[in-house]
Amino acid sequence: MKSELRKNKSSAVKQLLKDFEKLGIKKGSRVFIHSSFKSLGLSKDISPEDVVGILKKVVGPSGTIGMPTFTYSFSEDKRFNRENSPSATGILTEAFRKSEGVFRSISPSHSVAFWGCGAEYFAHLRYGITPYNIRSPFGKLYEHDFTIVMLGCGLMPNSTLHAIEDWADLPYCKNSVSTCYSAYSGTRDTGLPYPKMPLGHRDFYKEKSKYVSLMMRHGSITSGKVADATVYCMKVRELVDICMKELDKHPDLFLCDDPGCISCHHNRLGLDEWKRRGGSGWEQVWIGAAKTCITPGVGTYANHGWSVGTPCEEVHDDIYCRVIVFKNKAEYSALVSLEALLIEADLAGVYKKAVHEKTKIKPENIIICVTHTHYGPSFGTQRLYPEVQDESYSNFLSQKISGCVYDAMKNMEPVSVAFAIHNVDIGNINRRVRMPDGSYMFYANNSLSPKPNGKVSREFAMVFFRNFQGDVKAGIAEYACHPIFFPPATAEISGDYPGVLSATVEKEQGNNAVITFVQGACGDQMPQHYGEGYKGALTAGKKLAYAFLSEAIDARYKPLKSVIVKTKMHKIANAGKNVVTIIQALVMNDIVFAFGSSELFYGLVERFRKKLGSKRAILAGYIDSLSYLPEKKDFEYPTYETKLCEKVIKAKPGIGEEIVDACADMVKNAEKRIR
């Protein structure tokens, strides 16, 4: 008898394996399963634990299984405990929760559990994040395009629909607040106010719902059988993208049409205004912005003008870290601008890792650049000035950067974008001066004859991000000129003219606007009247600021539809052995910013734009303190810059062109992704 039972069980297990595989679930699949174990109609000798084991076998260790393990901990006597609180979403989910190798999130109301490849990552939830937030496990379902499997439970209990409501910022979710109780806030039990709790009735709580009809019309729901259960499958990205598009047309997609339903009738209030204000914004990029003071204390080692590593004696004006975070559907990226002299790629990598640990933004999606002010702390110049690094300040900066990115993510909203380039003269020159005999000299004083006569950058590139209210929420300003207005021997901290530019625009715009500065190809560009002090920096910064403010009013704004960050580690052929640097690109609609490692000469900009065929392509640098990157012809007549790059990285003629060409190729690849 027992032998017969074992035989029957073995046969049933094999059939279940085949049934799951017929649905397209296989090794390496990522599935999120809602279930009704009873509907499978299995014999008593096959337990929920057996079905869990079968599912694990089907996807294998290279796949991932997720299930809801909700608890609805809305009362003090039912505090959520991740290890012990039973799942309230069916006996299969409870068996899964208790099985080996499963990780569970800490949401006291809507916890989810995962097993398999990346399970701990998928289950991770920062404490206090609302259950369906884009940074919750549900956001990761979209990012990694899980397959939703409705195993014998119909199409009603699809919790991803509540995530869509949250991400679309529908007004009836915004006003729903509950208190959840958990044992996971430090060491004491606590009750947490949870905004955006999905309360009230929904149309998809009915078997025949509007969302099901919509998905069926798109051919986006497949079906099959597992044992006696009818099973429906759909891809998360398809579900979200289709529903978001429909919500923008019909905001009541998830509300029923029963005139007697008080809940859905009440929830319709505010939907017209929501639609008028731009709807879900899902097809638009959302941004958040923040800034934080990073001024070092008096006595901190700093770079002052062209001197190296002397203690700071005075703070003339505060210096800042400024951040813009972009959210393209479920993909986040960030631009970080530091008012500092230089930063090396290795150190930037440490800061990116800290940002990732706090926010989960991928390190390769983060750009950290510096404004190149010569009056800031010594922390990112190991290659050039290894003897004067301030490690304690660097550790402080790591915390400030990650905290600033985190703050920026707290005020995300959809934006439109505009771009402009104008010529603005702040008295800058090309500091490589051609002498009568054909040689070149480094311009070092105003009495030098002949006067500066090389190519000069006057271009001021501006990007404006405007929210629905018409406010400039953030911006990017790019200009190519060394910030060296202070005397070379000064011992003060200052953001120089980039700091003045950002601070002036931010003050005029109000509403917590953040203007990041990106230093252009200024390797051979400097103020003619360098060393005249803060007066020169103030004049230059305000001149640029007023141009920015003027253009922001009349600029032609378009919805920001796409943002891509590309990152590449580039081994340099025209340098010493094993010299590797970082190049990056930020592509926003058709606006391009390429970051070509370090101090590029201005003449390389023309080559870069010619390769891309666009004047909306900006060539910047200062994401790695590699050294100067001159044009090939500049090596024929050596000056300070060419000699330094030959000394530091054994640079050879052609290094600048090599970096620029690599940047152009990277941008082309990014633009292909957008198209």
XYZ file of C-alpha atoms in Angstrom:
675
model
C 0.000 0.000 0.000
C 2.783 2.438 1.002
C 4.700 1.490 -2.128
C 1.638 2.284 -4.244
C 1.207 5.667 -2.524
C 4.858 6.533 -3.159
C 4.429 5.554 -6.791
C 1.326 7.706 -7.134
C 3.038 10.660 -5.446
C 6.081 10.331 -7.684
C 3.853 10.288 -10.747
C 1.922 13.362 -9.544
C 5.143 15.262 -8.857
C 6.429 14.525 -12.359
C 3.154 15.760 -13.815
C 3.343 18.984 -11.785
C 6.879 19.567 -13.079
C 5.631 19.138 -16.645
C 2.648 21.435 -16.029
C 4.849 24.274 -14.757
C 7.256 23.835 -17.662
C 4.352 23.990 -20.146
C 3.583 27.454 -18.751
C 7.066 28.552 -19.806
C 8.526 28.414 -16.296
C 12.003 26.924 -16.544
C 15.533 27.072 -15.187
C 16.501 30.707 -14.574
C 12.918 32.031 -14.599
C 11.966 34.835 -12.229
C 8.395 34.387 -11.032
C 6.155 36.130 -8.505
C 3.351 33.765 -7.503
C -0.125 34.413 -6.109
C -1.791 31.137 -5.265
C -4.656 28.989 -4.060
C -3.271 25.616 -3.017
C -6.758 24.140 -2.662
C -7.593 24.819 -6.312
C -4.792 22.483 -7.418
C -6.999 19.582 -6.331
C -4.045 17.469 -5.247
C -4.267 14.291 -3.219
C -3.611 14.506 0.498
C -0.143 12.979 0.183
C 1.106 16.048 -1.742
C 1.615 18.909 0.668
C 2.192 22.645 0.157
C 5.826 21.952 1.064
C 6.015 19.474 -1.827
C 4.704 22.079 -4.281
C 7.261 24.605 -2.991
C 9.991 22.030 -3.584
C 8.708 21.401 -7.112
C 8.739 25.133 -7.902
C 12.313 25.436 -6.637
C 13.339 22.499 -8.797
C 11.689 24.024 -11.878
C 13.449 27.428 -11.695
C 16.656 26.109 -10.127
C 19.211 28.136 -8.164
C 19.725 30.461 -11.161
C 16.040 31.445 -11.043
C 14.061 33.382 -8.443
C 10.710 32.735 -6.779
C 8.786 35.477 -4.992
C 5.513 35.277 -3.086
C 3.421 37.724 -1.042
C 3.508 36.966 2.684
C 1.216 39.803 3.794
C 0.199 40.066 7.435
C -1.905 43.253 7.732
C -0.428 44.141 11.144
C -2.895 46.916 11.915
C -3.300 46.300 15.653
C -0.898 46.456 18.585
C -1.580 42.859 19.579
C -0.489 41.702 16.103
C 2.919 43.301 15.752
C 4.777 42.093 12.687
C 7.787 39.869 13.261
C 9.691 38.877 10.138
C 10.739 35.482 11.490
C 7.497 34.425 13.153
C 4.460 36.276 11.760
C 2.512 33.802 9.581
C 1.547 34.748 6.054
C -2.104 35.653 5.561
C -2.037 35.030 1.804
C -2.535 31.266 1.699
C -0.975 28.038 2.937
C 1.381 27.757 -0.042
C 2.938 31.143 0.774
C 3.288 30.116 4.434
C 5.055 26.892 3.452
C 7.289 28.913 1.137
C 8.081 31.475 3.858
C 9.228 28.722 6.223
C 11.270 26.816 3.638
C 15.050 26.836 3.481
C 16.895 29.732 1.845
C 13.961 32.163 1.811
C 14.413 35.880 2.594
C 11.477 38.010 3.747
C 11.093 41.789 3.652
C 10.306 43.789 6.796
C 7.113 45.546 5.716
C 4.712 45.147 8.661
C 1.710 44.962 6.344
C 2.850 43.802 2.904
C 5.969 41.693 3.366
C 7.172 39.589 0.443
C 9.502 36.594 0.397
C 12.054 35.406 -2.163
C 14.147 32.327 -2.849
C 16.900 31.717 -5.378
C 19.265 33.957 -7.287
C 19.363 37.440 -5.710
C 16.724 36.553 -3.105
C 18.227 38.720 -0.369
C 18.504 41.682 -2.752
C 14.902 41.354 -3.948
C 13.586 41.105 -0.374
C 15.547 44.094 0.898
C 13.365 47.000 2.023
C 14.621 50.060 3.862
C 12.606 50.430 7.037
C 9.834 52.993 6.683
C 9.428 52.738 2.901
C 5.767 52.318 2.036
C 4.835 48.785 0.917
C 4.456 49.482 -2.810
C 7.073 52.226 -3.217
C 9.126 52.077 -6.430
C 12.167 51.298 -4.216
C 10.357 48.417 -2.512
C 10.601 44.810 -3.747
C 7.713 45.570 -6.121
C 9.911 48.088 -7.940
C 12.495 45.338 -8.395
C 9.839 43.092 -9.934
C 9.487 45.723 -12.669
C 13.208 46.405 -12.998
C 13.990 42.701 -13.499
C 10.745 41.938 -15.369
C 9.421 39.056 -13.290
C 6.570 36.903 -14.567
C 3.447 37.157 -12.416
C 1.899 33.703 -11.965
C -1.713 33.574 -10.755
C -1.796 29.941 -9.611
C -5.421 28.874 -9.271
C -6.542 32.120 -7.658
C -8.004 33.915 -10.656
C -6.834 37.376 -11.698
C -8.152 39.367 -8.743
C -5.397 39.210 -6.076
C -2.733 40.842 -8.274
C -0.854 43.019 -5.788
C 1.269 44.646 -8.500
C -1.829 46.673 -9.410
C -1.556 48.434 -6.042
C 2.090 49.169 -6.875
C 0.934 50.798 -10.115
C -1.475 52.990 -8.119
C 1.396 54.038 -5.860
C 3.832 54.767 -8.705
C 1.192 56.743 -10.609
C 0.642 58.798 -7.445
C -3.135 58.451 -7.753
C -4.860 60.837 -5.328
C -7.014 58.199 -3.639
C -3.825 56.371 -2.572
C -2.111 59.542 -1.464
C -4.783 60.226 1.144
C -4.910 56.686 2.588
C -2.959 56.386 5.839
C -2.905 53.471 8.277
C -0.868 52.617 11.345
C 1.105 49.374 11.181
C 2.823 47.738 14.126
C 6.219 46.137 13.963
C 9.052 44.943 16.173
C 11.694 46.258 13.773
C 12.449 49.877 14.589
C 15.677 49.778 16.523
C 15.068 47.729 19.653
C 11.494 48.626 20.559
C 8.054 47.792 19.269
C 6.471 50.624 17.389
C 3.470 51.794 15.430
C 4.238 53.422 12.096
C 1.976 55.690 10.047
C 1.901 54.154 6.572
C 0.828 56.547 3.804
C -0.485 55.298 0.466
C -2.074 52.233 2.046
C -4.384 50.574 -0.542
C -7.670 50.903 1.321
C -11.210 50.674 -0.041
C -12.771 48.828 -2.963
C -11.249 48.251 -6.425
C -12.642 47.129 -9.761
C -10.020 44.363 -9.950
C -11.502 42.764 -6.836
C -14.108 41.416 -9.307
C -13.458 38.457 -11.611
C -14.359 40.438 -14.743
C -12.445 43.673 -14.398
C -11.359 46.490 -16.678
C -7.671 45.730 -16.271
C -8.186 42.090 -17.348
C -10.067 43.175 -20.480
C -7.285 45.665 -21.230
C -4.526 43.070 -20.894
C -6.495 40.538 -22.937
C -6.894 43.075 -25.762
C -3.120 43.449 -25.816
C -2.629 39.681 -25.792
C -0.562 40.055 -22.625
C -2.128 37.314 -20.493
C -1.386 33.660 -21.169
C -3.116 30.755 -19.470
C -2.677 27.061 -18.791
C -3.331 24.350 -16.254
C -1.368 23.026 -13.289
C -3.151 19.953 -11.951
C -6.787 21.113 -11.612
C -5.935 24.809 -11.305
C -6.278 27.381 -14.062
C -3.131 29.489 -14.181
C -2.642 32.953 -15.702
C 0.745 34.519 -16.461
C 1.822 38.039 -17.407
C 5.070 40.005 -17.471
C 5.422 42.756 -14.886
C 6.799 45.379 -17.277
C 4.041 44.765 -19.787
C 1.381 44.973 -17.081
C 2.758 48.210 -15.646
C 3.425 49.970 -18.956
C 0.013 49.084 -20.429
C -1.892 50.092 -17.291
C 0.027 53.362 -16.890
C -0.773 54.351 -20.456
C -4.453 53.531 -19.898
C -4.561 55.422 -16.581
C -3.405 58.571 -18.359
C -6.507 58.260 -20.570
C -8.920 56.781 -18.019
C -7.750 57.480 -14.438
C -10.575 55.352 -12.980
C -9.220 52.138 -14.561
C -8.929 50.473 -11.155
C -12.234 51.800 -9.740
C -15.521 49.996 -10.290
C -18.465 51.492 -12.186
C -21.123 50.405 -9.691
C -23.078 53.608 -8.836
C -23.801 52.163 -5.407
C -20.131 51.698 -4.479
C -19.417 54.555 -2.053
C -15.695 53.732 -1.878
C -15.039 53.948 -5.625
C -17.317 56.983 -5.961
C -15.315 58.789 -3.272
C -11.991 57.695 -4.802
C -12.922 59.308 -8.124
C -12.705 62.745 -6.513
C -9.523 64.460 -7.616
C -8.887 62.267 -10.672
C -9.681 65.066 -13.154
C -7.166 67.325 -11.421
C -4.627 64.485 -11.369
C -5.046 64.054 -15.122
C -4.807 67.799 -15.746
C -1.541 67.941 -13.800
C 0.086 65.401 -16.084
C -1.323 62.066 -14.956
C 1.003 59.217 -14.067
C 4.104 60.816 -15.547
C 5.216 57.233 -16.258
C 6.365 58.084 -19.764
C 8.279 61.071 -18.378
C 11.472 61.013 -16.396
C 11.107 62.095 -12.772
C 13.857 64.003 -11.018
C 14.745 64.919 -7.475
C 17.403 67.406 -6.391
C 19.248 68.289 -3.203
C 22.375 70.015 -1.967
C 24.441 69.829 1.200
C 27.296 71.897 2.605
C 30.699 70.159 2.467
C 32.843 73.010 3.825
C 35.884 71.643 5.695
C 36.976 72.925 9.063
C 39.750 75.480 9.453
C 43.059 73.629 9.490
C 41.984 71.013 6.957
C 44.562 70.432 4.236
C 43.453 72.142 1.063
C 44.547 73.087 -2.438
C 44.892 76.865 -2.635
C 45.253 78.361 -6.078
C 48.279 76.581 -7.502
C 49.942 75.769 -4.192
C 49.790 72.263 -2.797
C 48.446 71.024 0.497
C 48.560 73.804 3.064
C 46.113 74.066 5.956
C 42.974 76.104 5.380
C 43.135 79.361 7.365
C 39.720 80.802 6.533
C 36.407 79.929 4.892
C 35.535 82.697 2.447
C 32.315 81.059 1.245
C 30.824 77.615 1.827
C 31.284 74.864 -0.721
C 28.565 72.355 -1.630
C 27.700 68.951 -2.981
C 24.784 69.227 -5.427
C 22.800 66.268 -6.712
C 20.191 65.567 -9.382
C 18.601 62.098 -9.312
C 16.772 60.807 -12.389
C 14.071 58.101 -12.346
C 13.339 56.588 -15.743
C 10.436 54.271 -14.861
C 12.170 51.952 -12.342
C 15.756 52.850 -13.301
C 17.577 55.436 -11.181
C 20.684 57.448 -12.043
C 22.415 60.415 -10.433
C 24.619 63.387 -11.284
C 26.749 64.556 -8.349
C 28.694 67.824 -8.585
C 31.277 68.616 -5.894
C 32.872 72.009 -5.373
C 36.386 70.622 -5.286
C 39.604 70.565 -7.315
C 39.916 66.972 -8.528
C 38.660 63.468 -7.847
C 40.184 60.161 -8.872
C 38.062 57.382 -10.326
C 39.020 54.946 -7.551
C 37.874 57.336 -4.832
C 34.729 58.197 -6.783
C 34.098 54.449 -6.871
C 34.183 54.347 -3.069
C 31.628 57.164 -2.905
C 29.425 55.456 -5.506
C 29.467 52.273 -3.441
C 28.348 54.266 -0.388
C 25.515 55.794 -2.439
C 24.489 52.350 -3.671
C 24.409 50.943 -0.140
C 22.104 53.745 0.983
C 19.876 54.121 -2.089
C 20.390 51.007 -4.277
C 21.275 53.178 -7.293
C 23.699 51.161 -9.401
C 27.290 52.529 -9.182
C 27.565 52.539 -12.983
C 24.540 54.874 -13.098
C 26.242 57.523 -10.934
C 28.404 60.361 -12.275
C 30.559 62.228 -9.738
C 32.297 65.293 -11.146
C 34.046 68.313 -9.628
C 33.786 72.006 -10.475
C 37.601 72.309 -10.341
C 37.669 75.175 -7.846
C 41.282 75.606 -6.751
C 40.259 76.559 -3.220
C 38.947 73.338 -1.724
C 40.034 70.403 0.446
C 42.711 67.905 -0.640
C 41.049 64.513 -1.004
C 40.893 63.422 -4.632
C 44.380 64.038 -5.990
C 46.291 60.887 -5.000
C 47.916 60.554 -8.420
C 49.155 64.153 -8.482
C 49.653 65.044 -4.804
C 49.784 61.819 -2.725
C 51.473 63.499 0.221
C 48.577 65.792 1.167
C 45.437 63.635 1.172
C 42.972 64.294 3.993
C 41.458 60.891 4.760
C 39.154 62.104 7.528
C 37.579 64.684 5.220
C 37.189 62.053 2.521
C 35.250 59.812 4.936
C 33.076 62.774 5.917
C 32.410 63.498 2.250
C 31.328 59.912 1.586
C 28.534 60.268 4.151
C 27.514 63.694 2.845
C 27.275 62.530 -0.777
C 25.219 59.410 -0.019
C 22.946 61.400 2.297
C 22.424 64.094 -0.333
C 21.466 61.545 -3.007
C 19.051 59.937 -0.548
C 17.469 63.333 0.170
C 17.092 64.034 -3.557
C 15.149 60.789 -3.947
C 12.575 61.982 -1.422
C 11.194 64.773 -3.640
C 10.860 63.197 -7.081
C 8.422 64.612 -9.643
C 7.981 64.497 -13.444
C 9.636 67.340 -15.342
C 10.015 68.957 -18.716
C 13.457 69.877 -20.007
C 14.944 72.695 -22.074
C 18.435 73.290 -23.417
C 20.265 76.405 -24.522
C 23.765 77.539 -25.479
C 24.786 81.198 -25.449
C 28.118 82.955 -25.689
C 28.996 84.660 -22.406
C 32.338 86.423 -21.966
C 33.706 86.346 -18.402
C 37.161 87.508 -19.461
C 38.593 84.061 -20.089
C 41.544 83.340 -22.379
C 43.550 80.477 -23.849
C 46.575 80.385 -21.580
C 48.882 78.820 -24.186
C 50.274 81.913 -25.916
C 51.938 81.631 -29.314
C 55.196 83.599 -29.420
C 56.671 85.339 -32.516
C 59.148 82.490 -33.030
C 56.311 79.936 -33.202
C 56.866 78.482 -29.742
C 54.269 78.597 -26.946
C 54.393 79.997 -23.436
C 52.150 79.478 -20.436
C 50.381 82.813 -19.834
C 51.442 83.916 -16.379
C 50.934 87.688 -16.142
C 48.985 90.491 -17.755
C 52.080 92.295 -19.071
C 53.083 89.367 -21.270
C 53.499 90.204 -24.949
C 51.995 89.105 -27.257
C 48.576 88.901 -25.703
C 46.660 85.582 -25.531
C 45.733 84.483 -29.045
C 44.549 80.850 -28.931
C 41.079 79.303 -29.210
C 38.807 80.559 -26.454
C 35.580 79.084 -25.143
C 32.717 81.495 -24.607
C 29.943 78.892 -24.785
C 27.644 78.622 -21.806
C 25.480 75.472 -21.927
C 22.331 75.370 -19.805
C 19.825 72.622 -19.026
C 16.595 73.502 -17.211
C 14.255 71.038 -15.501
C 10.797 72.509 -14.904
C 8.029 70.908 -12.851
C 4.275 71.049 -13.456
C 3.933 74.259 -11.426
C 6.317 75.985 -13.850
C 9.195 76.229 -11.371
C 12.760 75.414 -12.370
C 13.328 72.528 -9.991
C 16.931 71.910 -11.046
C 19.455 72.735 -13.717
C 22.848 71.928 -15.160
C 25.273 74.712 -16.045
C 28.451 74.084 -18.071
C 31.252 76.524 -18.816
C 34.922 75.967 -19.649
C 37.233 78.149 -17.580
C 39.590 77.424 -14.688
C 38.126 78.726 -11.393
C 41.300 80.540 -10.292
C 40.180 84.089 -9.558
C 41.761 84.124 -6.100
C 45.485 84.838 -5.674
C 47.559 81.632 -5.993
C 48.838 81.769 -2.418
C 45.474 82.307 -0.713
C 44.622 79.957 2.149
C 40.837 80.357 1.901
C 38.038 77.976 0.980
C 35.797 79.133 -1.887
C 33.611 77.740 -4.640
C 34.938 80.520 -6.927
C 32.738 81.544 -9.881
C 30.889 78.163 -10.210
C 29.757 78.519 -6.597
C 28.561 82.079 -7.222
C 26.664 80.977 -10.341
C 24.829 78.133 -8.566
C 24.072 80.091 -5.395
C 22.764 83.136 -7.300
C 20.373 81.129 -9.480
C 19.181 79.048 -6.522
C 18.412 82.166 -4.508
C 16.498 83.797 -7.356
C 14.549 80.655 -8.273
C 13.657 79.725 -4.690
C 11.573 76.596 -4.025
C 14.742 74.658 -3.163
C 16.053 74.760 -6.733
C 19.424 73.054 -7.236
C 21.830 74.104 -10.005
C 24.703 71.696 -10.601
C 27.845 73.006 -12.289
C 29.745 70.866 -14.780
C 33.232 72.039 -15.730
C 33.862 71.960 -19.473
C 37.010 71.299 -21.510
C 39.017 73.986 -19.736
C 42.492 72.432 -19.719
C 43.873 75.471 -21.562
C 41.222 78.033 -20.507
C 41.595 80.507 -17.620
C 40.553 84.031 -16.546
C 42.789 86.721 -18.028
C 42.693 88.606 -14.746
C 43.312 85.612 -12.524
C 44.355 86.308 -8.986
C 42.205 89.440 -8.569
C 40.253 87.784 -5.757
C 36.593 87.171 -5.008
C 35.562 90.301 -6.874
C 36.483 88.622 -10.156
C 34.722 85.383 -9.187
C 31.619 87.336 -8.149
C 31.481 89.265 -11.430
C 31.971 86.142 -13.559
C 29.545 83.990 -11.564
C 26.774 86.593 -11.583
C 27.195 87.219 -15.296
C 26.617 83.532 -15.969
C 23.794 83.360 -13.413
C 21.835 86.187 -15.017
C 22.215 84.556 -18.431
C 20.865 81.315 -16.925
C 17.910 83.043 -15.265
C 17.032 84.967 -18.415
C 17.094 81.896 -20.637
C 15.068 79.799 -18.164
C 12.038 82.036 -18.758
C 11.921 81.845 -22.554
C 13.341 78.363 -23.103
C 11.256 75.830 -25.058
C 10.414 72.982 -22.710
C 9.599 69.429 -23.747
C 8.723 66.414 -21.591
C 11.852 64.620 -20.422
C 11.243 61.166 -21.884
C 14.546 59.388 -21.485
C 17.731 59.544 -19.425
C 20.627 57.147 -19.916
C 23.971 57.062 -18.104
C 26.780 55.094 -19.739
C 30.040 54.218 -17.985
C 33.197 52.686 -19.401
C 36.658 51.952 -18.015
C 39.048 52.829 -20.837
C 42.605 51.517 -21.123
C 44.613 54.324 -22.705
C 46.815 53.391 -25.653
C 48.593 56.778 -25.769
C 49.974 56.617 -22.230
C 52.214 54.518 -20.018
C 51.633 50.851 -19.307
C 48.269 49.900 -17.766
C 46.873 53.432 -17.443
C 43.095 53.066 -17.132
C 40.584 55.883 -16.752
C 36.823 56.305 -16.610
C 34.637 57.962 -19.231
C 30.900 58.537 -18.837
C 27.938 59.957 -20.721
C 24.630 61.460 -19.629
C 22.030 61.490 -22.429
C 18.723 63.300 -21.760
C 16.371 63.186 -24.750
C 18.716 64.562 -27.437
C 20.932 66.482 -24.984
C 24.366 64.926 -24.509
C 26.954 65.434 -21.787
C 30.131 63.380 -22.188
C 32.652 63.313 -19.352
C 36.078 62.702 -20.838
C 38.044 61.746 -17.775
C 40.105 64.799 -16.820
C 41.390 68.187 -18.059
C 40.605 68.210 -21.783
C 41.811 71.038 -24.012
C 39.065 73.161 -25.539
C 40.107 72.461 -29.135
C 38.892 68.869 -28.723
C 35.258 70.010 -28.450
C 35.029 70.616 -32.198
C 36.265 67.083 -32.919
C 33.729 65.627 -30.473
C 30.765 67.457 -32.016
C 31.858 66.650 -35.540
C 31.889 62.959 -34.698
C 28.381 63.166 -33.254
C 27.011 65.695 -35.730
C 25.346 67.697 -32.972
C 25.802 71.086 -31.335
C 23.726 69.858 -28.402
C 26.671 67.664 -27.390
C 28.686 69.004 -24.459
C 32.199 67.769 -23.714
C 33.103 67.964 -20.033
C 35.654 66.320 -17.778
C 36.811 66.147 -14.175
C 35.573 62.691 -13.168
C 39.156 61.361 -12.841
C 42.286 63.329 -11.915
C 44.308 61.785 -14.712
C 46.134 64.996 -15.687
C 45.843 67.300 -18.697
C 44.586 65.867 -21.996
C 45.961 68.132 -24.771
C 45.460 67.946 -28.516
C 48.055 66.069 -30.536
C 49.520 69.267 -32.011
C 50.093 70.746 -28.544
C 52.882 68.249 -27.839
C 54.981 69.865 -30.584
C 55.355 72.988 -28.409
C 55.452 71.815 -24.780
C 54.150 73.976 -21.966
C 53.292 73.249 -18.328
C 50.247 71.130 -19.224
C 51.916 68.806 -21.741
C 54.950 68.368 -19.504
C 52.755 67.439 -16.523
C 50.751 64.764 -18.356
C 53.970 63.298 -19.790
C 55.385 63.138 -16.265
C 52.309 61.774 -14.455
C 50.949 59.200 -16.919
C 53.654 59.151 -19.629
C 51.148 60.602 -22.077
C 51.854 60.505 -25.802
C 50.564 62.715 -28.625
C 47.024 61.659 -29.501
C 45.836 60.976 -25.964
C 43.225 63.756 -26.063
C 41.819 62.599 -29.397
C 41.726 59.000 -28.126
C 39.632 59.934 -25.079
C 37.262 62.124 -27.106
C 36.729 59.434 -29.752
C 35.962 56.878 -27.034
C 33.424 59.308 -25.540
C 31.764 59.840 -28.927
C 31.464 56.090 -29.526
C 29.927 55.611 -26.078
C 27.364 58.366 -26.719
C 26.395 56.782 -30.048
C 25.685 53.497 -28.257
C 23.567 55.320 -25.679
C 21.593 57.105 -28.397
C 20.858 53.746 -30.053
C 19.231 52.616 -26.802
C 16.992 55.697 -26.789
C 15.930 55.161 -30.398
